[in-house]
PDB file of C-alpha atoms in Angstrom:
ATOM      1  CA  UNK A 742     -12.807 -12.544 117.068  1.00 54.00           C
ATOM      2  CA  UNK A 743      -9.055 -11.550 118.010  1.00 60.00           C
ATOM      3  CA  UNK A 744      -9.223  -7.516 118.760  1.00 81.00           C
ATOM      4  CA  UNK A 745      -5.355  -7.974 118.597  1.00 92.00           C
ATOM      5  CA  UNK A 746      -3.184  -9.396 115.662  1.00 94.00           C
ATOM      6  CA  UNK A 747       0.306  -9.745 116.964  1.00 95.00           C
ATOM      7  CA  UNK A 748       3.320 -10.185 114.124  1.00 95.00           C
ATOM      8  CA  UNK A 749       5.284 -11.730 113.460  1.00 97.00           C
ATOM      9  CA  UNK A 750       4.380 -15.315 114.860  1.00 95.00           C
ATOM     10  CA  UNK A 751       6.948 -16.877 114.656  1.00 96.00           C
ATOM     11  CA  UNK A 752      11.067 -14.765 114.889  1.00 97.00           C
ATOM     12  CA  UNK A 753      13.951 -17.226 115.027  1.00 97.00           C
ATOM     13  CA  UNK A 754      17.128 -14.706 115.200  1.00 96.00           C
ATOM     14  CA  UNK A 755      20.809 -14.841 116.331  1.00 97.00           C
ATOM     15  CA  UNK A 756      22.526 -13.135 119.729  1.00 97.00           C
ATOM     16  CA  UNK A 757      23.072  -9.795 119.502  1.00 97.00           C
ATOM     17  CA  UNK A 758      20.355  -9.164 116.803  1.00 97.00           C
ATOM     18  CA  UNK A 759      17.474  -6.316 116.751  1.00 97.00           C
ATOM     19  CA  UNK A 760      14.071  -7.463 116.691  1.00 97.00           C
ATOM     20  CA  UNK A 761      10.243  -5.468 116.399  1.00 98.00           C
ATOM     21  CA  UNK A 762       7.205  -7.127 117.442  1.00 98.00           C
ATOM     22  CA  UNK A 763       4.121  -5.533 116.312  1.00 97.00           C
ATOM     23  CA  UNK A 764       0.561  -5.676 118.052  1.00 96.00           C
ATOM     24  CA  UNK A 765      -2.507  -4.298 116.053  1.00 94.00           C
ATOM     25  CA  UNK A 766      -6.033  -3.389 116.323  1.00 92.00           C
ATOM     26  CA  UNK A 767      -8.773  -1.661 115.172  1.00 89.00           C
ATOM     27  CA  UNK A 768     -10.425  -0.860 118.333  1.00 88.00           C
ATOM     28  CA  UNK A 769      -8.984   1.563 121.020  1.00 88.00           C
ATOM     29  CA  UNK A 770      -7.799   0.823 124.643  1.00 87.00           C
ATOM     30  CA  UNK A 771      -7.246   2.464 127.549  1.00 84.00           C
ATOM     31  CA  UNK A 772      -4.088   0.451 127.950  1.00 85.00           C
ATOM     32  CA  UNK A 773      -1.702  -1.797 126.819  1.00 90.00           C
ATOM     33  CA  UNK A 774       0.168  -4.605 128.457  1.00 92.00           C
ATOM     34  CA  UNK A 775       3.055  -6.702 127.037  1.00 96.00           C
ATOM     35  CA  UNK A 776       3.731  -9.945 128.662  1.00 96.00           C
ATOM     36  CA  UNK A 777       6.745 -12.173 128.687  1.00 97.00           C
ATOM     37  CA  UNK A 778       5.647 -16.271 129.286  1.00 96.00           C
ATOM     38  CA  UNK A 779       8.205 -19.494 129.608  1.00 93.00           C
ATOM     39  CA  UNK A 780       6.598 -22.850 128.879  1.00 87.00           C
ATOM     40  CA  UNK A 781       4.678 -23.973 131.669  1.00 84.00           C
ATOM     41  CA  UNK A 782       4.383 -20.837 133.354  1.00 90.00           C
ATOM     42  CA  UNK A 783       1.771 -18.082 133.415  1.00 93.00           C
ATOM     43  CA  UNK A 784       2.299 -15.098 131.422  1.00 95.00           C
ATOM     44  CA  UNK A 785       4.691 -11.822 133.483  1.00 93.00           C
ATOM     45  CA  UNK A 786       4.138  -8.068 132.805  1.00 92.00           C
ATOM     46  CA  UNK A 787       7.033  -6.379 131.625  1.00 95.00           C
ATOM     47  CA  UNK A 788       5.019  -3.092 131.107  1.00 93.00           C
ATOM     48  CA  UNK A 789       2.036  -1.259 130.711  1.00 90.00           C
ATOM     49  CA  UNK A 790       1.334   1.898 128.496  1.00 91.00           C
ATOM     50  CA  UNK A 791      -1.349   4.289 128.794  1.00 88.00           C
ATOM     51  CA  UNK A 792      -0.945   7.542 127.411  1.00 90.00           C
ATOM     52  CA  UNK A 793      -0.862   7.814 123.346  1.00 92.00           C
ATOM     53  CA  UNK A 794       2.698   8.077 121.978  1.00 94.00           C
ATOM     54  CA  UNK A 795       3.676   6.801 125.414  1.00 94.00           C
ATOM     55  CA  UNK A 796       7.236   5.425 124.970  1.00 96.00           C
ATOM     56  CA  UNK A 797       8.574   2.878 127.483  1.00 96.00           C
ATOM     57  CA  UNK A 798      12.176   1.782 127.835  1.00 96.00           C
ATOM     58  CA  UNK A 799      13.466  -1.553 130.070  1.00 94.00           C
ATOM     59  CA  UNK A 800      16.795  -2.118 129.865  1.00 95.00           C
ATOM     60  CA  UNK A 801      17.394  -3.356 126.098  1.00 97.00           C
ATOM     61  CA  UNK A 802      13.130  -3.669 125.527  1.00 97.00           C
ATOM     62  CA  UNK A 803      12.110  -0.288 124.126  1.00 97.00           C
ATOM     63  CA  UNK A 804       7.565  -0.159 123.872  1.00 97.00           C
ATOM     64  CA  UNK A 805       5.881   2.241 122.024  1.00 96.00           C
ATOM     65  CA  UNK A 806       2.113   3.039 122.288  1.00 95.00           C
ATOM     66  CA  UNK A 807       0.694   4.826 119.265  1.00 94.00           C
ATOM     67  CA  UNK A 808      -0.353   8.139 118.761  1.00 93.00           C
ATOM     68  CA  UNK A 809      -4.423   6.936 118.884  1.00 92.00           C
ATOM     69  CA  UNK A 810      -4.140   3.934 121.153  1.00 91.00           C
ATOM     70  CA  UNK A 811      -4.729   1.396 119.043  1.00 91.00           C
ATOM     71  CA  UNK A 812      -1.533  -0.365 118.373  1.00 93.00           C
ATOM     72  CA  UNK A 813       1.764  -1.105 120.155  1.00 95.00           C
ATOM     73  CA  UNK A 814       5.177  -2.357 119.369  1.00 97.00           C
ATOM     74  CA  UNK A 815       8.237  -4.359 121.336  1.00 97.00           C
ATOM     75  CA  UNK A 816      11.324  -3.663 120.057  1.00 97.00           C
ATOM     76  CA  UNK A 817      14.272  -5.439 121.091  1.00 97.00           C
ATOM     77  CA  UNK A 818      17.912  -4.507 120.940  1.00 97.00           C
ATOM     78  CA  UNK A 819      21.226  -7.176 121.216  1.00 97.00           C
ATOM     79  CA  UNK A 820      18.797 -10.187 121.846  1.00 97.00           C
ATOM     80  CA  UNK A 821      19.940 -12.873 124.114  1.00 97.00           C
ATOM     81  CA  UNK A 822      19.162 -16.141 124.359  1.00 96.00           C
ATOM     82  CA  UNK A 823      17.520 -15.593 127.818  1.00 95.00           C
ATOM     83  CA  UNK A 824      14.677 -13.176 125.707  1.00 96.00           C
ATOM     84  CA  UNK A 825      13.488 -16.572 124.378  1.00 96.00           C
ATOM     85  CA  UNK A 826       9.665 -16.804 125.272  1.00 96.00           C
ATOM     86  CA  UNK A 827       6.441 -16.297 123.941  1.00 97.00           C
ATOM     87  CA  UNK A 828       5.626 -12.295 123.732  1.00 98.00           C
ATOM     88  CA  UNK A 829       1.914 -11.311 124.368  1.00 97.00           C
ATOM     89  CA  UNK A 830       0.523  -7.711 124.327  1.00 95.00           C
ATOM     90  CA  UNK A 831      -3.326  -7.402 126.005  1.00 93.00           C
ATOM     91  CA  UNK A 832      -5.030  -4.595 126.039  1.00 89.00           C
ATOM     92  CA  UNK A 833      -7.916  -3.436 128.467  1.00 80.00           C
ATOM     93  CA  UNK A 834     -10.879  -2.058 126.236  1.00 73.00           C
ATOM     94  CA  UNK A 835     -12.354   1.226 127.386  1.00 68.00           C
ATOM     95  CA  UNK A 836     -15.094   0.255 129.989  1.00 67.00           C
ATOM     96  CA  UNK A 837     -14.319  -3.197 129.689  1.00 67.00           C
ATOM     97  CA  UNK A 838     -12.945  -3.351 133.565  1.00 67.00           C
ATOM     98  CA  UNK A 839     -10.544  -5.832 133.895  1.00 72.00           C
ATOM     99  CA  UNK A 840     -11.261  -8.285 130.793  1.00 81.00           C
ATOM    100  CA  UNK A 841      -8.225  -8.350 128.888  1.00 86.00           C
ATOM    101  CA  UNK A 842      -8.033  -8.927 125.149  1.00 89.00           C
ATOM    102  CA  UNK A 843      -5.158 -10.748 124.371  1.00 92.00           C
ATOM    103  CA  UNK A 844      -3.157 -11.190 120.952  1.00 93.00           C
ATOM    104  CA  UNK A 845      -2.176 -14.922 119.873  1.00 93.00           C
ATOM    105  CA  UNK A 846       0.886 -13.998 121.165  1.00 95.00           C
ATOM    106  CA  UNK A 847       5.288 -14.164 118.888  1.00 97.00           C
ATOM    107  CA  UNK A 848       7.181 -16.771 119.825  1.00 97.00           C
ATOM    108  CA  UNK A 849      10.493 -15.885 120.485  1.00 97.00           C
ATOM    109  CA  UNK A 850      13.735 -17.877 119.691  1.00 97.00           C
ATOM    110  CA  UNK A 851      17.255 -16.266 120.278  1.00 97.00           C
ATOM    111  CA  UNK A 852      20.003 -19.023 119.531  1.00 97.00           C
ATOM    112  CA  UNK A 853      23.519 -18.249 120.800  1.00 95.00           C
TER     113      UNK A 853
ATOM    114  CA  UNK B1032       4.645 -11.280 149.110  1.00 64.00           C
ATOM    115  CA  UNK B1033       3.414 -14.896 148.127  1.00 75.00           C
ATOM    116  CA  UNK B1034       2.588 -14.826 144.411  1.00 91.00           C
ATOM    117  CA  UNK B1035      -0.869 -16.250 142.759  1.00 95.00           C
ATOM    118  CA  UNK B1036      -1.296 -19.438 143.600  1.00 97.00           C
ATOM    119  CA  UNK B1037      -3.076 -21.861 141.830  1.00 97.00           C
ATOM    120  CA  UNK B1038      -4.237 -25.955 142.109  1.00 97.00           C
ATOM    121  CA  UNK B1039      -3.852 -28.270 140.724  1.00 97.00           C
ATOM    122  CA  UNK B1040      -1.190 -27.955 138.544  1.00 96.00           C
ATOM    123  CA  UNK B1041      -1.873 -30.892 136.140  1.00 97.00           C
ATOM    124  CA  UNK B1042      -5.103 -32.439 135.658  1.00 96.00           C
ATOM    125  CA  UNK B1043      -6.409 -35.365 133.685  1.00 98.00           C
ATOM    126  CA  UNK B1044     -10.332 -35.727 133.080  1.00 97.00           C
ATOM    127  CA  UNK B1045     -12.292 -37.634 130.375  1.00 97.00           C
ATOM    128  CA  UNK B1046     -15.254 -36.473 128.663  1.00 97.00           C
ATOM    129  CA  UNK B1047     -18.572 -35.774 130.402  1.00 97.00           C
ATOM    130  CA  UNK B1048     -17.195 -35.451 133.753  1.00 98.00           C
ATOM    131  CA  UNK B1049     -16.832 -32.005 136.035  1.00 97.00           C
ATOM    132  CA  UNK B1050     -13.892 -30.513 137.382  1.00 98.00           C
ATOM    133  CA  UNK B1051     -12.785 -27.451 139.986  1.00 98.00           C
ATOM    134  CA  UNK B1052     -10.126 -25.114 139.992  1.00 98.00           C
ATOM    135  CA  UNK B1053      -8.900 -23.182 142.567  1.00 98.00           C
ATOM    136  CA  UNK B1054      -6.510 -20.075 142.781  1.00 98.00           C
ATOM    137  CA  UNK B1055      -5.386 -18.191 145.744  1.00 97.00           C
ATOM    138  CA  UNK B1056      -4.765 -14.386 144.916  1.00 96.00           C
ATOM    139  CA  UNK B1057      -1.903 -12.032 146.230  1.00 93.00           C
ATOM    140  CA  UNK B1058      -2.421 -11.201 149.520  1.00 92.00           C
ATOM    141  CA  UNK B1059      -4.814  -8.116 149.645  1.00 90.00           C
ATOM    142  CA  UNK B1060      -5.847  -8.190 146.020  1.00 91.00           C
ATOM    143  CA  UNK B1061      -9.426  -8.512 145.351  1.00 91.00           C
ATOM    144  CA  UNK B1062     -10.397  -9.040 142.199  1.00 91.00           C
ATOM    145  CA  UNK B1063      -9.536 -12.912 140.516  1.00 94.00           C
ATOM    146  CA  UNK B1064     -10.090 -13.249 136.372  1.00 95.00           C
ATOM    147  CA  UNK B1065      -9.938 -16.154 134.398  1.00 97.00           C
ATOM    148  CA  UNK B1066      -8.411 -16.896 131.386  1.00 96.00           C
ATOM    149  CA  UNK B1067      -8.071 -19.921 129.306  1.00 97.00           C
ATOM    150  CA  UNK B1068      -5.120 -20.800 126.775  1.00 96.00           C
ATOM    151  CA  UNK B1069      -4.991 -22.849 123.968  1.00 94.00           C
ATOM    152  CA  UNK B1070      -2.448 -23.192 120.823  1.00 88.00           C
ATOM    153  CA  UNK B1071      -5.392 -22.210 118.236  1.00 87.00           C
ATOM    154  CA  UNK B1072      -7.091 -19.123 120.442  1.00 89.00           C
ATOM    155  CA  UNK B1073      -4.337 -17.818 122.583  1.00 91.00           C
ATOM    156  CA  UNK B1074      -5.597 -16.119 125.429  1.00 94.00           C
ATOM    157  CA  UNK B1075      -9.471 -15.800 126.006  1.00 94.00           C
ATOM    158  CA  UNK B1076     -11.361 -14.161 128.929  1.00 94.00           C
ATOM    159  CA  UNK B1077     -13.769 -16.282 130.923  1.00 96.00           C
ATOM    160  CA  UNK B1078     -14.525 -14.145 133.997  1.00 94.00           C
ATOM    161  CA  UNK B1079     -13.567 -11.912 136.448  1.00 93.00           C
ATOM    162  CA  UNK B1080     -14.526 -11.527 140.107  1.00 93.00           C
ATOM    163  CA  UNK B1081     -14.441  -8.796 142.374  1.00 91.00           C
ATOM    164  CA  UNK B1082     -15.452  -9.194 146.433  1.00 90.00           C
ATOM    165  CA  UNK B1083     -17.401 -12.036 145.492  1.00 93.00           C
ATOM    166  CA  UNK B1084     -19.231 -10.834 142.621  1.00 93.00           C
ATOM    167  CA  UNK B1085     -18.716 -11.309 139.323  1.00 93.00           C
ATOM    168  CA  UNK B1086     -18.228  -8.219 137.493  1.00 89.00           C
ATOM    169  CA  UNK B1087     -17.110  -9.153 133.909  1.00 88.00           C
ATOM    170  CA  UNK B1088     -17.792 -11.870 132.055  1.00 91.00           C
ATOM    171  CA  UNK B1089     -16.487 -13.219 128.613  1.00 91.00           C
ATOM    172  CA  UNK B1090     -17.880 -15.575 125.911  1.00 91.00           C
ATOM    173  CA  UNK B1091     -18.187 -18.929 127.074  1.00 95.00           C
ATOM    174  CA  UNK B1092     -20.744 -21.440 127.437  1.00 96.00           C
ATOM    175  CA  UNK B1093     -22.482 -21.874 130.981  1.00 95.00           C
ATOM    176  CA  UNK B1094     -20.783 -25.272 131.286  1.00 97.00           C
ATOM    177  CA  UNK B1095     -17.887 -22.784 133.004  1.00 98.00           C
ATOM    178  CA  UNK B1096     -18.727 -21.118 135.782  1.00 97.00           C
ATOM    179  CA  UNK B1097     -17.190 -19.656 138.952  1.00 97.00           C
ATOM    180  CA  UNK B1098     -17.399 -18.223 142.596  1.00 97.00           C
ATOM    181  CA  UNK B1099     -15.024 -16.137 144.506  1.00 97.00           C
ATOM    182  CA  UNK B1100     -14.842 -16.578 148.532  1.00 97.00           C
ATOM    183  CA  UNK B1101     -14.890 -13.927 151.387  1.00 95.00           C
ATOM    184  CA  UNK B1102     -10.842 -14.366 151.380  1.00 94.00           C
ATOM    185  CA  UNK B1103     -10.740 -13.375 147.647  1.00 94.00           C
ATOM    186  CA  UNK B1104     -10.008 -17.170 146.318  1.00 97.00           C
ATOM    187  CA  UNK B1105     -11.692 -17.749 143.611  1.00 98.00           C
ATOM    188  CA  UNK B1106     -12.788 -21.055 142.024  1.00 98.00           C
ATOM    189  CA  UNK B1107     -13.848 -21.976 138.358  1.00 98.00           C
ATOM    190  CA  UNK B1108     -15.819 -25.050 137.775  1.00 98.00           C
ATOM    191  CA  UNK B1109     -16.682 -26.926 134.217  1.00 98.00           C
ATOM    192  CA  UNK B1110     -19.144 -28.930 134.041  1.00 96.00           C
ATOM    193  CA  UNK B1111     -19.367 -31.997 131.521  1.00 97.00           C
ATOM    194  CA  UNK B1112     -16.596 -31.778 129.993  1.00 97.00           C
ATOM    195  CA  UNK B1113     -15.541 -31.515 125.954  1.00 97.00           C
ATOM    196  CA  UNK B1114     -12.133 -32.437 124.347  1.00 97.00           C
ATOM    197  CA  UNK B1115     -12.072 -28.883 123.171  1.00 96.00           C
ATOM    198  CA  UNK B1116     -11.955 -27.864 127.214  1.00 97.00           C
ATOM    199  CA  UNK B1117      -8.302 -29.049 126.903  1.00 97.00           C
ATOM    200  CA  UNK B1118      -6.060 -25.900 127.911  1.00 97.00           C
ATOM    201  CA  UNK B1119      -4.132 -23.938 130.339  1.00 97.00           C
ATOM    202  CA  UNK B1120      -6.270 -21.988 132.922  1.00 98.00           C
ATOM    203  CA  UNK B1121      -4.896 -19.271 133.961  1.00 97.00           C
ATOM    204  CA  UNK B1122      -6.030 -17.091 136.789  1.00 97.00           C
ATOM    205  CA  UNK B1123      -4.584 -13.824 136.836  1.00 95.00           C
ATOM    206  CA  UNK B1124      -5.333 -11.220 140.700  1.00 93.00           C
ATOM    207  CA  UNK B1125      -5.106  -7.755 140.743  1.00 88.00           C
ATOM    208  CA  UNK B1126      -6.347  -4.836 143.504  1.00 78.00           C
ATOM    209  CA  UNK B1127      -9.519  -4.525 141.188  1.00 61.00           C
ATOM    210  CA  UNK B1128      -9.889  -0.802 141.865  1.00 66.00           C
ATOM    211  CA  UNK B1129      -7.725   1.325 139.043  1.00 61.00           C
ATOM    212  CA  UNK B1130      -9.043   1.271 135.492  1.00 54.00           C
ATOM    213  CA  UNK B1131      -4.892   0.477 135.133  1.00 55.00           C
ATOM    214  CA  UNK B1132      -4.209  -1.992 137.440  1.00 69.00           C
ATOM    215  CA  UNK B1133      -1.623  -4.603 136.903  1.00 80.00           C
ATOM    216  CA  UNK B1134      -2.704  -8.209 136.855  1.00 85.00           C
ATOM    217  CA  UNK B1135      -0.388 -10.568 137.991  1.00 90.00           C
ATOM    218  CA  UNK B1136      -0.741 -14.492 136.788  1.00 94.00           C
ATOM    219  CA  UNK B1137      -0.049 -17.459 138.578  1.00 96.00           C
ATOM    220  CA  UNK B1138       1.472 -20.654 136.527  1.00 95.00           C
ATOM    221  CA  UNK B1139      -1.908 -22.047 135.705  1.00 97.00           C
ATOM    222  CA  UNK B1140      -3.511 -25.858 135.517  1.00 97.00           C
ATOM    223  CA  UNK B1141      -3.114 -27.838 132.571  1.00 96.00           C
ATOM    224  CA  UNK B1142      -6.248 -29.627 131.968  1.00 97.00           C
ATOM    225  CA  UNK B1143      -6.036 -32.679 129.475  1.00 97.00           C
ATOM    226  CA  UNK B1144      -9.574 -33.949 128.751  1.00 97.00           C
ATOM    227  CA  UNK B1145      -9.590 -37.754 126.993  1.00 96.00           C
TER     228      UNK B1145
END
């Protein structure tokens, strides 16, 4: 059972687009961690949110945690071809220690 | 600091035999989870070990199992192996004490069973 349902998939886009990647779930987490990962290489945190309505800004990447904790998005301004990767929000259920429930993950393609 | 660490990279197995995975955590982190990563099911949890105890544990068969050392490395063994085992493992260390704490990955193994 996937606790998170990440969409879009698949995103194909042009430089200097905007972009919103959306990560879902019924169930409620104490945070929420969006990952960036290159082929061959293990995923790397770009951020965590905790608090609800928490909003989250690196560089051009804006994150959003909702209001109730249960869903996150990854927004995207100008892409770049070097934002190509596969995009994976996890979030830590409450009590769950460090398991991490991880969406199936958007895969990312910004073409010059 | 060194990152996570893990060996082999690549592996190639056929079915019914065992195989071992190691991963060396950041320096000073204690806690080492596993995670395995296929095309169909994404990310799953396997385990996760803190000072040599496992403390978390996800929904696998027994035919995975690990240990974690007195120097925090950790190791994750399979046992009679299935086509289906073929994935990236990925071990991911962290402090292990914050209900918050980031979890850093290291590249992973690709394991190819035939």
């Amino acid at each position: 059972t996937q606790l998170l349902e990440q969409s879009p998939q698949f995103l194909s886009i042009q430089e200097g687009e905007n972009l919103t990647v959306y990560c879902n779930s019924s169930s409620v987490f104490s945070s929420l961690q969006w990952y960036r990962q290159e082929p061959g290489e293990g995923p790397v945190l770009l951020v965590t949110v905790v608090t609800g309505g928490e909003v989250k800004k690196l560089k051009r990447l804006t994150f959003q945690f909702g209001d109730a904790r249960k869903d996150s998005s990854l927004h995207i301004t100008a892409a770049q071809p070097g934002d190509t990767g596969l995009y994976l929000c996890a979030g830590a259920a409450e009590n769950s220690g460090y398991a991490l429930n991880f969406g199936k993950g958007t895969s990312l393609l910004v073409t010059p | 600091k060194a990152g996570v660490t893990q060996t082999p990279r690549y592996l190639i197995k056929t079915r019914g035999q065992q195989v071992t995975l190691s991963c060396s955590p950041i320096s000073g982190h204690r806690s080492v989870s596993w995670y395995q990563q296929t095309p169909g099911q994404g990310l799953q949890f396997l385990f996760e070990y803190f000072s040599e105890t496992q403390r978390n544990k996800g929904n696998f068969p027994g035919r995975f199992s690990g240990r974690q050392f007195s120097n925090s490395r950790s190791e994750m063994n399979v046992s009679t192996l299935e086509l289906g085992d073929s994935a990236l493992y990925l071990c991911a260390s962290s402090g292990g004490q914050g209900e918050t704490d980031t979890q850093y990955f290291g590249p992973g193994t690709r394991l190819t069973v035939l």
